[in-house]
C-alpha atoms as a PDB file:
ATOM      1  CA  MET A   1       1.406 -31.469   9.668  1.00  0.00           C
ATOM      2  CA  LEU A   2       4.354 -30.709   7.414  1.00  0.00           C
ATOM      3  CA  ASN A   3       7.896 -31.850   7.953  1.00  0.00           C
ATOM      4  CA  LYS A   4      10.806 -29.380   7.891  1.00  0.00           C
ATOM      5  CA  ARG A   5      11.683 -29.964   4.218  1.00  0.00           C
ATOM      6  CA  GLN A   6       8.066 -29.482   3.128  1.00  0.00           C
ATOM      7  CA  GLU A   7       7.899 -26.216   5.087  1.00  0.00           C
ATOM      8  CA  ARG A   8      11.198 -25.087   3.614  1.00  0.00           C
ATOM      9  CA  PHE A   9       9.982 -25.963   0.108  1.00  0.00           C
ATOM     10  CA  ALA A  10       6.847 -23.851   0.628  1.00  0.00           C
ATOM     11  CA  GLU A  11       8.869 -20.933   2.003  1.00  0.00           C
ATOM     12  CA  GLU A  12      11.319 -21.108  -0.897  1.00  0.00           C
ATOM     13  CA  PHE A  13       8.478 -21.385  -3.408  1.00  0.00           C
ATOM     14  CA  VAL A  14       6.864 -18.223  -2.031  1.00  0.00           C
ATOM     15  CA  LYS A  15      10.216 -16.411  -2.364  1.00  0.00           C
ATOM     16  CA  THR A  16      11.207 -17.651  -5.831  1.00  0.00           C
ATOM     17  CA  GLY A  17       8.092 -18.962  -7.568  1.00  0.00           C
ATOM     18  CA  ASN A  18      10.360 -21.638  -9.064  1.00  0.00           C
ATOM     19  CA  GLU A  19       9.236 -25.116  -8.036  1.00  0.00           C
ATOM     20  CA  VAL A  20      12.413 -27.039  -8.969  1.00  0.00           C
ATOM     21  CA  GLN A  21      14.771 -24.480  -7.427  1.00  0.00           C
ATOM     22  CA  SER A  22      12.581 -24.448  -4.310  1.00  0.00           C
ATOM     23  CA  ALA A  23      12.879 -28.232  -4.019  1.00  0.00           C
ATOM     24  CA  LEU A  24      16.660 -28.012  -4.385  1.00  0.00           C
ATOM     25  CA  ASN A  25      16.853 -25.227  -1.782  1.00  0.00           C
ATOM     26  CA  ALA A  26      14.735 -27.337   0.569  1.00  0.00           C
ATOM     27  CA  GLY A  27      17.281 -30.153   0.392  1.00  0.00           C
ATOM     28  CA  TYR A  28      15.816 -32.516  -2.202  1.00  0.00           C
ATOM     29  CA  ALA A  29      18.292 -34.262  -4.511  1.00  0.00           C
ATOM     30  CA  GLU A  30      18.899 -32.801  -7.952  1.00  0.00           C
ATOM     31  CA  THR A  31      17.821 -36.082  -9.555  1.00  0.00           C
ATOM     32  CA  THR A  32      14.399 -36.015  -7.848  1.00  0.00           C
ATOM     33  CA  ALA A  33      13.799 -32.260  -7.435  1.00  0.00           C
ATOM     34  CA  ASN A  34      11.450 -31.975 -10.425  1.00  0.00           C
ATOM     35  CA  LYS A  35       9.325 -34.975  -9.377  1.00  0.00           C
ATOM     36  CA  MET A  36       9.265 -33.915  -5.708  1.00  0.00           C
ATOM     37  CA  ALA A  37       8.301 -30.354  -6.601  1.00  0.00           C
ATOM     38  CA  ARG A  38       5.214 -31.650  -8.453  1.00  0.00           C
ATOM     39  CA  ARG A  39       4.311 -33.908  -5.541  1.00  0.00           C
ATOM     40  CA  LEU A  40       4.781 -31.147  -3.027  1.00  0.00           C
ATOM     41  CA  LEU A  41       2.595 -28.731  -4.992  1.00  0.00           C
ATOM     42  CA  ASP A  42      -0.111 -31.429  -5.165  1.00  0.00           C
ATOM     43  CA  ASN A  43       0.048 -31.867  -1.376  1.00  0.00           C
ATOM     44  CA  VAL A  44      -2.928 -30.101   0.224  1.00  0.00           C
ATOM     45  CA  GLY A  45      -0.966 -29.241   3.378  1.00  0.00           C
ATOM     46  CA  VAL A  46       1.857 -27.675   1.377  1.00  0.00           C
ATOM     47  CA  ARG A  47      -0.601 -25.688  -0.761  1.00  0.00           C
ATOM     48  CA  GLU A  48      -2.380 -24.436   2.364  1.00  0.00           C
ATOM     49  CA  TYR A  49       0.940 -23.393   3.919  1.00  0.00           C
ATOM     50  CA  ILE A  50       1.894 -21.558   0.699  1.00  0.00           C
ATOM     51  CA  ALA A  51      -1.480 -19.752   0.760  1.00  0.00           C
ATOM     52  CA  GLU A  52      -0.946 -18.853   4.424  1.00  0.00           C
ATOM     53  CA  LEU A  53       2.513 -17.443   3.680  1.00  0.00           C
ATOM     54  CA  ASN A  54       1.169 -15.448   0.714  1.00  0.00           C
ATOM     55  CA  ASP A  55      -1.659 -14.030   2.842  1.00  0.00           C
ATOM     56  CA  LYS A  56       0.857 -12.973   5.483  1.00  0.00           C
ATOM     57  CA  ILE A  57       2.954 -11.176   2.863  1.00  0.00           C
ATOM     58  CA  VAL A  58      -0.107  -9.364   1.537  1.00  0.00           C
ATOM     59  CA  ASP A  59      -1.274  -8.404   5.037  1.00  0.00           C
ATOM     60  CA  GLU A  60       2.136  -6.970   5.890  1.00  0.00           C
ATOM     61  CA  SER A  61       2.400  -4.967   2.665  1.00  0.00           C
ATOM     62  CA  ILE A  62      -1.043  -3.328   2.633  1.00  0.00           C
ATOM     63  CA  LEU A  63      -1.296   0.150   4.100  1.00  0.00           C
ATOM     64  CA  THR A  64      -3.687   0.654   6.948  1.00  0.00           C
ATOM     65  CA  ALA A  65      -6.247   3.463   6.648  1.00  0.00           C
ATOM     66  CA  LYS A  66      -4.210   5.498   9.140  1.00  0.00           C
ATOM     67  CA  GLN A  67      -1.024   5.033   7.080  1.00  0.00           C
ATOM     68  CA  ALA A  68      -2.867   6.036   3.899  1.00  0.00           C
ATOM     69  CA  MET A  69      -4.237   9.175   5.555  1.00  0.00           C
ATOM     70  CA  ARG A  70      -0.762  10.045   6.867  1.00  0.00           C
ATOM     71  CA  ARG A  71       0.639   9.671   3.341  1.00  0.00           C
ATOM     72  CA  LEU A  72      -2.129  11.840   1.874  1.00  0.00           C
ATOM     73  CA  SER A  73      -1.473  14.446   4.580  1.00  0.00           C
ATOM     74  CA  ASP A  74       2.244  14.463   3.769  1.00  0.00           C
ATOM     75  CA  ILE A  75       1.453  14.950   0.079  1.00  0.00           C
ATOM     76  CA  ALA A  76      -1.121  17.672   0.756  1.00  0.00           C
ATOM     77  CA  SER A  77       1.233  19.610   3.024  1.00  0.00           C
ATOM     78  CA  GLY A  78       4.176  19.322   0.629  1.00  0.00           C
ATOM     79  CA  ASN A  79       6.240  17.356   3.150  1.00  0.00           C
ATOM     80  CA  LEU A  80       6.688  14.365   0.870  1.00  0.00           C
ATOM     81  CA  LYS A  81       9.656  14.771  -1.437  1.00  0.00           C
ATOM     82  CA  GLU A  82      10.108  12.910  -4.681  1.00  0.00           C
ATOM     83  CA  ASP A  83      13.357  12.006  -6.373  1.00  0.00           C
ATOM     84  CA  VAL A  84      13.577  13.457  -9.876  1.00  0.00           C
ATOM     85  CA  VAL A  85      16.198  12.291 -12.321  1.00  0.00           C
ATOM     86  CA  ALA A  86      17.061  14.662 -15.150  1.00  0.00           C
ATOM     87  CA  PHE A  87      19.745  14.657 -17.807  1.00  0.00           C
ATOM     88  CA  ASP A  88      22.074  17.647 -17.635  1.00  0.00           C
ATOM     89  CA  PRO A  89      23.184  18.337 -21.220  1.00  0.00           C
ATOM     90  CA  GLU A  90      26.076  20.552 -20.092  1.00  0.00           C
ATOM     91  CA  SER A  91      27.771  17.903 -17.966  1.00  0.00           C
ATOM     92  CA  GLY A  92      26.396  14.922 -19.879  1.00  0.00           C
ATOM     93  CA  VAL A  93      25.296  13.126 -16.700  1.00  0.00           C
ATOM     94  CA  PHE A  94      22.016  12.332 -15.017  1.00  0.00           C
ATOM     95  CA  LYS A  95      21.393  14.313 -11.849  1.00  0.00           C
ATOM     96  CA  HIS A  96      19.136  13.462  -8.938  1.00  0.00           C
ATOM     97  CA  THR A  97      17.191  16.254  -7.295  1.00  0.00           C
ATOM     98  CA  GLU A  98      14.439  16.290  -4.695  1.00  0.00           C
ATOM     99  CA  LYS A  99      11.287  18.263  -5.180  1.00  0.00           C
ATOM    100  CA  SER A 100       8.123  18.843  -3.202  1.00  0.00           C
ATOM    101  CA  THR A 101       4.830  17.694  -4.618  1.00  0.00           C
ATOM    102  CA  ASP A 102       3.305  20.129  -7.091  1.00  0.00           C
ATOM    103  CA  HIS A 103       0.167  22.105  -6.297  1.00  0.00           C
ATOM    104  CA  SER A 104      -2.202  20.017  -8.412  1.00  0.00           C
ATOM    105  CA  THR A 105      -1.047  16.857  -6.619  1.00  0.00           C
ATOM    106  CA  GLN A 106      -1.489  18.587  -3.262  1.00  0.00           C
ATOM    107  CA  VAL A 107      -5.031  19.636  -4.207  1.00  0.00           C
ATOM    108  CA  ARG A 108      -5.901  16.070  -5.279  1.00  0.00           C
ATOM    109  CA  ALA A 109      -4.567  14.767  -1.948  1.00  0.00           C
ATOM    110  CA  LEU A 110      -6.644  17.351  -0.074  1.00  0.00           C
ATOM    111  CA  SER A 111      -9.679  16.313  -2.095  1.00  0.00           C
ATOM    112  CA  GLU A 112      -9.116  12.655  -1.140  1.00  0.00           C
ATOM    113  CA  ILE A 113      -8.805  13.629   2.515  1.00  0.00           C
ATOM    114  CA  MET A 114     -11.978  15.733   2.406  1.00  0.00           C
ATOM    115  CA  LYS A 115     -13.928  12.817   0.881  1.00  0.00           C
ATOM    116  CA  ARG A 116     -13.385  11.066   4.198  1.00  0.00           C
ATOM    117  CA  TYR A 117     -14.519  14.098   6.216  1.00  0.00           C
ATOM    118  CA  PRO A 118     -17.602  15.412   4.395  1.00  0.00           C
ATOM    119  CA  LEU A 119     -18.990  18.802   5.268  1.00  0.00           C
ATOM    120  CA  PRO A 120     -22.526  18.836   6.712  1.00  0.00           C
ATOM    121  CA  ILE A 121     -23.850  20.850   3.727  1.00  0.00           C
ATOM    122  CA  ASP A 122     -23.202  20.863   0.002  1.00  0.00           C
ATOM    123  CA  ILE A 123     -21.013  23.716  -1.124  1.00  0.00           C
ATOM    124  CA  ASN A 124     -20.498  24.686  -4.743  1.00  0.00           C
ATOM    125  CA  LEU A 125     -16.965  26.082  -4.846  1.00  0.00           C
ATOM    126  CA  ASN A 126     -17.672  27.789  -8.167  1.00  0.00           C
ATOM    127  CA  THR A 127     -20.162  30.236  -6.647  1.00  0.00           C
ATOM    128  CA  PRO A 128     -19.899  32.410  -3.548  1.00  0.00           C
ATOM    129  CA  THR A 129     -21.458  30.621  -0.600  1.00  0.00           C
ATOM    130  CA  GLU A 130     -22.297  32.097   2.764  1.00  0.00           C
ATOM    131  CA  ILE A 131     -22.335  29.717   5.709  1.00  0.00           C
ATOM    132  CA  LYS A 132     -23.789  30.796   9.039  1.00  0.00           C
ATOM    133  CA  LEU A 133     -23.357  28.668  12.107  1.00  0.00           C
ATOM    134  CA  VAL A 134     -24.293  29.530  15.633  1.00  0.00           C
ATOM    135  CA  ALA A 135     -22.272  27.852  18.352  1.00  0.00           C
ATOM    136  CA  ASN A 136     -24.019  26.930  21.562  1.00  0.00           C
ATOM    137  CA  PHE A 137     -21.152  26.997  24.026  1.00  0.00           C
ATOM    138  CA  GLY A 138     -23.274  25.518  26.780  1.00  0.00           C
ATOM    139  CA  THR A 139     -23.412  22.070  25.107  1.00  0.00           C
ATOM    140  CA  GLY A 140     -20.722  22.403  22.481  1.00  0.00           C
ATOM    141  CA  ASP A 141     -23.307  21.758  19.720  1.00  0.00           C
ATOM    142  CA  ALA A 142     -23.520  23.866  16.576  1.00  0.00           C
ATOM    143  CA  GLU A 143     -26.832  24.675  14.922  1.00  0.00           C
ATOM    144  CA  GLU A 144     -27.918  26.436  11.769  1.00  0.00           C
ATOM    145  CA  PRO A 145     -29.324  29.914  12.504  1.00  0.00           C
ATOM    146  CA  ASP A 146     -32.976  30.802  11.918  1.00  0.00           C
ATOM    147  CA  ASP A 147     -33.515  32.709   8.677  1.00  0.00           C
ATOM    148  CA  GLU A 148     -33.830  36.407   9.337  1.00  0.00           C
END
C-alpha cells in the first residue's frame, strides 16, 4: 500500500514524465528530490500504480467501436466539418474556414463502413451486376430465386 506522497509522486510522474519535478510536486525536499525519485521509481508498488494510471488514460482515450462507426458515418455523410487555414494574399492574413469532407474521403469512409457489413454475395462494381432476391414475407427470410 502506498502512502499519500508516493501516490502523488506517481500521479505527477504520469502527468509530467519528469521524475525530479514529480518528487518536488509530491512534497519531497529539493535536496532529496533526485534521490527520492530514483527510489520511488524502483519501488514495485509505485511502478504498478504508474502502470495502472497509464492504463486508465489509454482506456479513456481509445474510441469504442460504436464511436468509430459514428465518426465514419459523420465523414461519409459530410456532416463532419474540418477547419482549413489558408493565407489570403490580398489581406495578408491567415483565414479559418470550415469545409465538409471531400467526396473521395466520404467514399473511403463508406468503404470502411461496408467492410463491417459485408454483402452476402461478391459484386464487381466495374461490371454490371444483376441481383435477384425473393422475399418471403411469411417468415421475413430472403432467398435467391431459382434460375429460370
